[in-house]
Short mmCIF file of C-alpha atoms in Angstrom, two decimals:
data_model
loop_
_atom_site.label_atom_id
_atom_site.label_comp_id
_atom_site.label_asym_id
_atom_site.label_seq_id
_atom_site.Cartn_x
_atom_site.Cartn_y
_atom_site.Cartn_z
CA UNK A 22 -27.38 -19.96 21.16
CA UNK A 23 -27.59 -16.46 20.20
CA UNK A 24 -24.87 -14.22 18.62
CA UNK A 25 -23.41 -11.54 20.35
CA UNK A 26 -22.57 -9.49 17.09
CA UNK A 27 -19.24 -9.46 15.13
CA UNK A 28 -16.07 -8.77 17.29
CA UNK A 29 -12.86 -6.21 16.24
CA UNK A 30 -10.04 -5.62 17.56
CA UNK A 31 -10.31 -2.00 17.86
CA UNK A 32 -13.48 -1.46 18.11
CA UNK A 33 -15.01 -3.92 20.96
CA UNK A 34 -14.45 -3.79 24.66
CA UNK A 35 -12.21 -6.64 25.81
CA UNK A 36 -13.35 -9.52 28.21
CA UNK A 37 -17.12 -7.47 27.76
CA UNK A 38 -18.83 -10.30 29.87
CA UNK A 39 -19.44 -11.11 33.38
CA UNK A 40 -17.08 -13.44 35.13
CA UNK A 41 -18.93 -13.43 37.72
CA UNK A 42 -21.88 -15.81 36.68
CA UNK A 43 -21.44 -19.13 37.13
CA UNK A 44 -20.20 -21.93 34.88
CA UNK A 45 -23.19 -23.38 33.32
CA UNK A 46 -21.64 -26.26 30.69
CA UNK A 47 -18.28 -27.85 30.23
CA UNK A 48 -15.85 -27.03 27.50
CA UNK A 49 -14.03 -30.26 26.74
CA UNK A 50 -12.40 -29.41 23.49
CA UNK A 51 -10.96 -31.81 20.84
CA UNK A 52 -8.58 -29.53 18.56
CA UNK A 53 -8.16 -30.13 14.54
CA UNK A 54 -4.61 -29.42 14.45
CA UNK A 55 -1.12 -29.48 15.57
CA UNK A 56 0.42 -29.49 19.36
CA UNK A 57 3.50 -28.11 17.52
CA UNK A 58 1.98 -24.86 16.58
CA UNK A 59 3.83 -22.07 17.98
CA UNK A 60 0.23 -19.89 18.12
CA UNK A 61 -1.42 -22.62 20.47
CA UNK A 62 1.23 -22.19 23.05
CA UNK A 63 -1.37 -21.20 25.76
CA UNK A 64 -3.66 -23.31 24.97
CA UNK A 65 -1.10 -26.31 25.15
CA UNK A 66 1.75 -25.50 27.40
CA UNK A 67 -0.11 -25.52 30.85
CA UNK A 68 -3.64 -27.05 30.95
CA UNK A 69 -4.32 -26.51 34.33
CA UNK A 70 -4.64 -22.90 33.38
CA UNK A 71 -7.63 -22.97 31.44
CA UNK A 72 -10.47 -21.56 32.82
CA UNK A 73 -13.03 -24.17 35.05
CA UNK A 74 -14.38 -26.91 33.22
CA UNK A 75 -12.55 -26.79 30.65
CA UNK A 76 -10.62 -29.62 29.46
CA UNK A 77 -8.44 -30.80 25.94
CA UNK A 78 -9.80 -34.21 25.37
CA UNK A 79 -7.62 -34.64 22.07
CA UNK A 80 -5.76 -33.01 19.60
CA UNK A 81 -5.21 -34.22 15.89
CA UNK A 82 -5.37 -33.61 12.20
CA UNK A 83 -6.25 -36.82 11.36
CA UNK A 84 -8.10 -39.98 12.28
CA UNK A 85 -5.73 -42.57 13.67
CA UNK A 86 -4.68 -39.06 16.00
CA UNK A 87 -7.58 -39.88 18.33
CA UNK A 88 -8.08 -42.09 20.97
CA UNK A 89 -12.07 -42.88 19.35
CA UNK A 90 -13.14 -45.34 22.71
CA UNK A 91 -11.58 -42.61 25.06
CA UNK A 92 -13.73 -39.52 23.30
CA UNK A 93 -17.00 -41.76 23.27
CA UNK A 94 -16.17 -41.83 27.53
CA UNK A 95 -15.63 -38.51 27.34
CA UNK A 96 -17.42 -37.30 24.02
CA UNK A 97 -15.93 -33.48 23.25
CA UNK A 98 -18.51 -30.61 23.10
CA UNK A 99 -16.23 -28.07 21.45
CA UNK A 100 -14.27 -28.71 18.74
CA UNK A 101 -11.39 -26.25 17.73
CA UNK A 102 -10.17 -25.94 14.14
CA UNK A 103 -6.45 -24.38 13.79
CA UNK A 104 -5.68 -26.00 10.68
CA UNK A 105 -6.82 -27.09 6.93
CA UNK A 106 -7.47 -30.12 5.73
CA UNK A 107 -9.88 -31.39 8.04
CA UNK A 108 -12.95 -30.92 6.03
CA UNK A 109 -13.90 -34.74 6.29
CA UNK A 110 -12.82 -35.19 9.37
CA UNK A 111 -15.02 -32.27 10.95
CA UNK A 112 -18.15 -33.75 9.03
CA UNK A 113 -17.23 -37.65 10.22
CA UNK A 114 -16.93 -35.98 13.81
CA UNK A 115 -20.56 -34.11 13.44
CA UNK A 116 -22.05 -37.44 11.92
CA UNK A 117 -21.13 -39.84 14.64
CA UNK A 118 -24.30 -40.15 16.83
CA UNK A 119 -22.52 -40.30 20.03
CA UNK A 120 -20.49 -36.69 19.06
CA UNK A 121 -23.45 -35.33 17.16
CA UNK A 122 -25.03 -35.18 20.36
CA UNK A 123 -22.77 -33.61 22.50
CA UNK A 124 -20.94 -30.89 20.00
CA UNK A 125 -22.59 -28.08 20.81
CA UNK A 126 -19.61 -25.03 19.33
CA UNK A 127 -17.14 -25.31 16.66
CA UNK A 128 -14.83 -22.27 16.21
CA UNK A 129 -12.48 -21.84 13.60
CA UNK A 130 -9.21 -19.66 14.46
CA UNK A 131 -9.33 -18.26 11.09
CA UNK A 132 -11.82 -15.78 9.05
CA UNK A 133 -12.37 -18.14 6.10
CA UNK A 134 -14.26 -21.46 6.72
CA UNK A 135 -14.05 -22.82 3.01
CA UNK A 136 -11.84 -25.61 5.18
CA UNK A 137 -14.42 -26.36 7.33
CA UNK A 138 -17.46 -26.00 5.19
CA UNK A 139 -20.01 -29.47 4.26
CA UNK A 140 -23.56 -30.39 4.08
CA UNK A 141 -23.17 -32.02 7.47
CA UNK A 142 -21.50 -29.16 8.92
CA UNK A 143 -24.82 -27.20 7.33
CA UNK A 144 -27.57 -29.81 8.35
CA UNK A 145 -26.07 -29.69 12.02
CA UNK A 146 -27.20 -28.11 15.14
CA UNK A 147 -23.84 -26.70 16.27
CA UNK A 148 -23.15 -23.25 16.61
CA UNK A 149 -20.32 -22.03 14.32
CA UNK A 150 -17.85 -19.21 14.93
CA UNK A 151 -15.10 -17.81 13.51
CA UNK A 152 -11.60 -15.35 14.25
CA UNK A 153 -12.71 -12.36 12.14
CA UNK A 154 -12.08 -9.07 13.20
CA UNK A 155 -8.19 -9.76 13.89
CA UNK A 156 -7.21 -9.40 10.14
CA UNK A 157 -8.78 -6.18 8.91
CA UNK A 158 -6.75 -3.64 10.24
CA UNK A 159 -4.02 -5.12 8.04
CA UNK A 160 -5.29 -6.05 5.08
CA UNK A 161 -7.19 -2.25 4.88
CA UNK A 162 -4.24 -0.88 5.42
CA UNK A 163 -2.60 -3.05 2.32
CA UNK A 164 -5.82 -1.99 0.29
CA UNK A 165 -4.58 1.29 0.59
CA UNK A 166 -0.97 0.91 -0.41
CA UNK A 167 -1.87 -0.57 -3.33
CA UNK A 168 -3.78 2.02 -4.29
CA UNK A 169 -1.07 4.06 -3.94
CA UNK A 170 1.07 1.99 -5.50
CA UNK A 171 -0.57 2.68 -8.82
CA UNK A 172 -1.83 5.83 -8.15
CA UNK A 173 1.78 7.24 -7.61
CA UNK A 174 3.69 4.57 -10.40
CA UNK A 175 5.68 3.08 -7.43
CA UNK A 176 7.67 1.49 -10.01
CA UNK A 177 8.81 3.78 -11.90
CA UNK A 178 9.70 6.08 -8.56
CA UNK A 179 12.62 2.87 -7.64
CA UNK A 180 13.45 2.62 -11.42
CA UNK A 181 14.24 6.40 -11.25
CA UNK A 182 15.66 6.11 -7.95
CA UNK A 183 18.40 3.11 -9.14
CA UNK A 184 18.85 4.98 -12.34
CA UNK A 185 19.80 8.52 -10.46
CA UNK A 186 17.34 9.98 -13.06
CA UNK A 187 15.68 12.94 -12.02
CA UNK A 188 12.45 13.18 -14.49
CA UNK A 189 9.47 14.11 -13.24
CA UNK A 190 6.05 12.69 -14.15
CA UNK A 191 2.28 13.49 -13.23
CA UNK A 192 1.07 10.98 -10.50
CA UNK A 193 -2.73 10.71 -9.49
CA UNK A 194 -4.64 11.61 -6.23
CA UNK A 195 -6.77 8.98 -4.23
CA UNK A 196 -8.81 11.80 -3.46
CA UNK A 197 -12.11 11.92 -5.43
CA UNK A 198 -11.48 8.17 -6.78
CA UNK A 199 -13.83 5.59 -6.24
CA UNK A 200 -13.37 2.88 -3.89
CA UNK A 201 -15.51 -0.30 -5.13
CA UNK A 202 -15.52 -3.13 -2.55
CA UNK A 203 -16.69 -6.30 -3.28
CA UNK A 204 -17.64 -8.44 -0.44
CA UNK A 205 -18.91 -5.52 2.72
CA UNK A 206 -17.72 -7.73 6.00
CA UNK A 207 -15.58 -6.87 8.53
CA UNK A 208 -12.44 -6.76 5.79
CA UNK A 209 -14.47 -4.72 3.61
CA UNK A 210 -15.53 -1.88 6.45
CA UNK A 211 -12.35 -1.26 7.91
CA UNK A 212 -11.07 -0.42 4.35
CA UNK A 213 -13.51 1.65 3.50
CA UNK A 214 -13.17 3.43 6.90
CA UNK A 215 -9.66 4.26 5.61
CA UNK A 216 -10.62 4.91 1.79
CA UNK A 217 -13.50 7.30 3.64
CA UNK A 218 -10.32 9.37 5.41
CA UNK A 219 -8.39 9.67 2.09
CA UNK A 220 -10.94 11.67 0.58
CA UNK A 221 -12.22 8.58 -1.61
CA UNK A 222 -16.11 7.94 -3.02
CA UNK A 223 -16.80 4.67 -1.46
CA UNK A 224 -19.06 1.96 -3.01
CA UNK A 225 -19.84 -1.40 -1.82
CA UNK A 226 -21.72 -4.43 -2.61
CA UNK A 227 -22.88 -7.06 -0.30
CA UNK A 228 -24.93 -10.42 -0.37
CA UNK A 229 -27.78 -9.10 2.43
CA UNK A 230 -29.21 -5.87 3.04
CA UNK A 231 -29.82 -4.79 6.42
CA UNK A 232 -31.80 -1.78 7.95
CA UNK A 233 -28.81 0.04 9.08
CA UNK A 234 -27.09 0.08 5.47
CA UNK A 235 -28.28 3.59 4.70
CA UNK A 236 -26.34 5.02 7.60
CA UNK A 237 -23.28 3.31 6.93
CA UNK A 238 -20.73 6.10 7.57
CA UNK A 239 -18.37 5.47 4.95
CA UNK A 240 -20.12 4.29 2.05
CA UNK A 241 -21.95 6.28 -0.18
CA UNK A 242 -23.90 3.47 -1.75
CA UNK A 243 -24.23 0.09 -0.89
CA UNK A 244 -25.57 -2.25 -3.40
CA UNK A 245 -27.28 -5.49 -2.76
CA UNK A 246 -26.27 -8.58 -4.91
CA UNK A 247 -29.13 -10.70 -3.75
CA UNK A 248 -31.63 -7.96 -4.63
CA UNK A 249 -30.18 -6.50 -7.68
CA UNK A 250 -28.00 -9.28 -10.31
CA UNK A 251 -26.56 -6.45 -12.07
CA UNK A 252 -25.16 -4.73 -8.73
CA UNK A 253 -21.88 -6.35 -9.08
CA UNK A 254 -21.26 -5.25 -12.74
CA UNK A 255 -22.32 -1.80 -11.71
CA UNK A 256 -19.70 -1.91 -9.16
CA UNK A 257 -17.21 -2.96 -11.03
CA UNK A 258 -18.29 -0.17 -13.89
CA UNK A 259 -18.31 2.62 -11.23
CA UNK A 260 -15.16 2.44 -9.78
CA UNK A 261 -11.56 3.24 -10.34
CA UNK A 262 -10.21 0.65 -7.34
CA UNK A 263 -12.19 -2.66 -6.84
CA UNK A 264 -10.97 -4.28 -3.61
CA UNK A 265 -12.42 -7.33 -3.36
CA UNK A 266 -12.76 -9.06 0.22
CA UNK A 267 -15.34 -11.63 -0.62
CA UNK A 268 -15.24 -15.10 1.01
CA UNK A 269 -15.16 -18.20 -1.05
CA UNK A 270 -18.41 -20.07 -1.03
CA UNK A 271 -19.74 -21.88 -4.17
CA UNK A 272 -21.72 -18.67 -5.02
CA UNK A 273 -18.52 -16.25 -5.05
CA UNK A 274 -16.19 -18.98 -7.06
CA UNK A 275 -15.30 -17.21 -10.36
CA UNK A 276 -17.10 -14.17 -9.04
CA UNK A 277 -14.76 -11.68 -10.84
CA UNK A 278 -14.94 -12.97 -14.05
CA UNK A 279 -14.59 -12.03 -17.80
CA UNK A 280 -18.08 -10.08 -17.78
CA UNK A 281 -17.13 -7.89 -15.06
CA UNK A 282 -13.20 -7.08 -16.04
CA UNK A 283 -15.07 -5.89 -19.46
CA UNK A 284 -17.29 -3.33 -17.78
CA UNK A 285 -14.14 -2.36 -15.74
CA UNK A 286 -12.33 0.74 -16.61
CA UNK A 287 -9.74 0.59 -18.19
CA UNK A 288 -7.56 2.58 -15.86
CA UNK A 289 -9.42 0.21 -12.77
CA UNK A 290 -7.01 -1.27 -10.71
CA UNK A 291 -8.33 -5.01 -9.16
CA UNK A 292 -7.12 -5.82 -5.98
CA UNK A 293 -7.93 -8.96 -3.71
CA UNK A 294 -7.70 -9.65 -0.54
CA UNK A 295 -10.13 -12.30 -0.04
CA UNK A 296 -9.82 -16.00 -1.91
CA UNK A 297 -7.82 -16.55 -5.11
CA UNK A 298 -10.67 -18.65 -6.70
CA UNK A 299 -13.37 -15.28 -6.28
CA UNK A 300 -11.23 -14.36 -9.21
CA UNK A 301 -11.41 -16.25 -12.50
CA UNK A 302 -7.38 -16.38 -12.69
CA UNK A 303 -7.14 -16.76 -16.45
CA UNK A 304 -9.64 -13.84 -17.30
CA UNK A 305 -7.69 -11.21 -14.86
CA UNK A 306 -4.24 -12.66 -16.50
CA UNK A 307 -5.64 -11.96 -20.21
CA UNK A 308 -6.70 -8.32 -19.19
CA UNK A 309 -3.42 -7.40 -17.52
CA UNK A 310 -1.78 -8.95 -20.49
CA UNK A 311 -4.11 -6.99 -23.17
CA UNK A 312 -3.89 -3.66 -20.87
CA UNK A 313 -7.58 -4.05 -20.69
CA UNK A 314 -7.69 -2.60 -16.86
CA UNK A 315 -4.58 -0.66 -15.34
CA UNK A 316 -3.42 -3.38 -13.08
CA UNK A 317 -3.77 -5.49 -10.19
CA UNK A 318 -2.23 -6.11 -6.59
CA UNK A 319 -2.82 -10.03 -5.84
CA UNK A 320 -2.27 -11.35 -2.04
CA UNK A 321 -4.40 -14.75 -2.64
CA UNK A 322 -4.17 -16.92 -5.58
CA UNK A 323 -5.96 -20.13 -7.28
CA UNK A 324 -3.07 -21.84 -6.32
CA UNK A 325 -0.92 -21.43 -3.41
CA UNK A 326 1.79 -21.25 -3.57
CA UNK A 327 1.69 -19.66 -7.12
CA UNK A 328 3.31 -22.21 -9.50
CA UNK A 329 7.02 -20.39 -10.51
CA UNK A 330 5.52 -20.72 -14.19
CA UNK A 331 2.21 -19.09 -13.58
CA UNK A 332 2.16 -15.54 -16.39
CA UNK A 333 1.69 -13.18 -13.23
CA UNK A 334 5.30 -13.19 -11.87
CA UNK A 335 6.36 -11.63 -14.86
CA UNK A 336 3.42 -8.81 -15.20
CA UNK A 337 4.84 -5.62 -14.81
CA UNK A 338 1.44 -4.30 -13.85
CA UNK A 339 0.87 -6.85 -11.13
CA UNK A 340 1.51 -5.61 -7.69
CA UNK A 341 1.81 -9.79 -6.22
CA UNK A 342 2.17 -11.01 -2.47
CA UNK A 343 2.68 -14.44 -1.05
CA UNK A 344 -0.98 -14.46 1.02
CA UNK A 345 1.08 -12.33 4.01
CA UNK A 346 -0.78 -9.37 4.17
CA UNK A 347 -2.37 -10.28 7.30
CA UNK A 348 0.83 -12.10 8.16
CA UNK A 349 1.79 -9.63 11.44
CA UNK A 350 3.98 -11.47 14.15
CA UNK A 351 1.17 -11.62 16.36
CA UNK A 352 -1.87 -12.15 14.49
CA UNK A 353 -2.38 -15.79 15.09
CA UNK A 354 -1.57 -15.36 18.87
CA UNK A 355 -4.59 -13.07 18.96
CA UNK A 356 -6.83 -15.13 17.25
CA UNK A 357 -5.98 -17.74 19.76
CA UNK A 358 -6.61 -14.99 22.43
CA UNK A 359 -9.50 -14.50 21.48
CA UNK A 360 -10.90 -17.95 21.60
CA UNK A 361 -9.49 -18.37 25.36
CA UNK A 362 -10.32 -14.89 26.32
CA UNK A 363 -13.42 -13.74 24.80
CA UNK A 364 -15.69 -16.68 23.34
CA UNK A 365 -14.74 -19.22 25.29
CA UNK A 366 -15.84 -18.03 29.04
CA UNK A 367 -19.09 -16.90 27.27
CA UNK A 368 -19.39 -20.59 26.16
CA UNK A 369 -18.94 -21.51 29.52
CA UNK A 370 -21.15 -19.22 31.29
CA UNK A 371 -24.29 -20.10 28.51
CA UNK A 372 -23.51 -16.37 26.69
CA UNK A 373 -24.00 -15.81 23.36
CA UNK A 374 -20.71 -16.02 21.52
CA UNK A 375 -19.33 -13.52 19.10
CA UNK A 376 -18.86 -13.76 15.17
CA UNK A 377 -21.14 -16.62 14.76
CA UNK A 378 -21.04 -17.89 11.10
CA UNK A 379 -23.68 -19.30 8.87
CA UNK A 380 -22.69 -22.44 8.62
CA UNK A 381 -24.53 -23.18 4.84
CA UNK A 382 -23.74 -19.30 3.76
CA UNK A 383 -19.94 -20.28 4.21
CA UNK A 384 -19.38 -16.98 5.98
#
């Protein structure tokens, strides 16, 4: 099955298929996760309004949640993944001859797939998709706050504000700054879009390079990490904001590491977006500490939720979140829209599905 490209939210024609070809395979879907989750309400509430041939033929997080003799009747050929922790699960369902057969799609209602990700989800023959292109528009739009934030000493502006003390103080313009992003997807682009309409240089490095990188029409450069080993450090040297939106695969654990907060400058401010582990926790905590780099605005952590004791709470240079950036009221809703209303009746129909994944990239 062949992809039909990478899907956003504002930037791809809705229901861009045609309903009227016929139905060419079934869609009976087992789902990895809860009946209880508020997001799934369409999926769950009424099941005689999903679209022909398509049928929920269990729903579970966890082994003893399935009926195994009934699925081997009726052996599912998509499986849905809403939750975590269903890693081994996932690769017992893809090893099981009489499944391995007839999974053909396995979609993921989330942009990360580090929960989904094993050597028999890689060795298989399914096609793999994920929910990107719902999340970008708010975690750019965070990127650029926290730029601001620093740029403009937020802080100190409240401080002043509580302490009815009118002092003024130079701030600094985003204009003419460099934007470095680490980790050019979907994330990454819509971010830079924005940096690109603030007047910033934007930089970028990515894994592949593809013939269309030289137009890119917010970037200035984009660097190439598979190409060039030193692209990252030069990235990281270059620019005054490094937004990283990288996912978290085995190569990209510990990708922001001591080496590259040296090269830094140090009034570079780090900011990530993507997986706490693509930062090496410890190093970025001794550099805020030592005022190596200006500071950092941290949505995703190495552990979540971030222990009460961890140093970072109490770094007055750390601009921290609880992994809500993305958190809008309806963000979760649309991913599951877009599974029922955009890959789904292309399944259906035989199309080729959007945001397909490689499944031993991790991304």
């Amino acid at each position: 099955m062949t992809s039909a490209g990478n899907w956003n939210r504002e930037n791809t024609k809705p229901k861009n298929y045609n309903a009227d070809l016929s139905i060419k395979q079934a869609a009976r879907i087992l789902v990895l996760g809860s009946r209880d989750d508020p997001t799934m309400v369409r999926v769950f509430e009424d099941e005689t309004k999903l679209p022909d041939q398509t049928t929920i033929v269990g729903v579970g997080t966890k082994r003893d949640d399935f009926d195994w003799d009934a699925l081997r009747r009726e052996p599912p050929t998509v499986i849905l993944v809403t939750t975590k922790g269903i890693k081994d699960l996932l690769a017992e369902l893809l090893t099981t001859p009489e499944f391995a057969s007839s999974i053909q799609w396995v979609h993921a209602k989330s942009a990360g797939i580090e929960h989904c990700t094993s050597p028999a989800l890689a060795a298989s023959t399914v096609v793999m998709s994920n929910a990107k292109g719902h999340f970008s528009s708010t975690l750019a739009e965070y990127g650029m706050m926290a730029c601001s934030y620093f740029a403009k000493d937020l802080p100190r502006l409240l401080q002043q504000q509580q302490d009815s003390n009118w002092e003024k103080y130079s701030i600094l313009e985003l204009r003419g700054a460099t934007m470095g992003i680490v980790g050019y997807g979907d994330i990454g682009r819509a971010t830079a879009k924005l940096a690109h309409a603030y007047g910033m240089k934007v930089i970028a490095l990515k894994r592949r390079r593809v013939l269309d990188d030289d137009k890119d029409a917010y970037c200035e450069k984009i660097y190439c990490a598979s190409q060039d080993p030193t692209a990252l450090n030069t990235v990281c040297a270059e620019s005054d904001y490094i937004y990283v939106a990288a996912p978290l695969t085995p190569e990209t654990e510990g990708l922001i590491g001591k080496d590259q907060l040296a090269v830094m400058k140090s009034n570079a401010v780090l900011i990530n977006v993507g997986r706490g582990p693509v930062l090496d926790e410890k190093a970025v905590i001794d550099a805020l500490t030592m005022g190596r780099i200006k500071g950092a605005a941290l949505d995703v952590f190495e552990q979540e939720p971030l222990p009460a004791d961890s140093p970072l709470w109490k770094l007055k240079n750390v601009l921290l979140s609880p992994h809500n950036m993305d958190q809008t009221d309806s963000f979760q809703h649309e991913a599951t829209d877009f599974f029922l209303d955009e890959n789904l009746p292309r399944f259906l129909r035989g199309l080729p599905l959007y945001n397909v994944v490689d499944k031993a990239a991790g991304y």
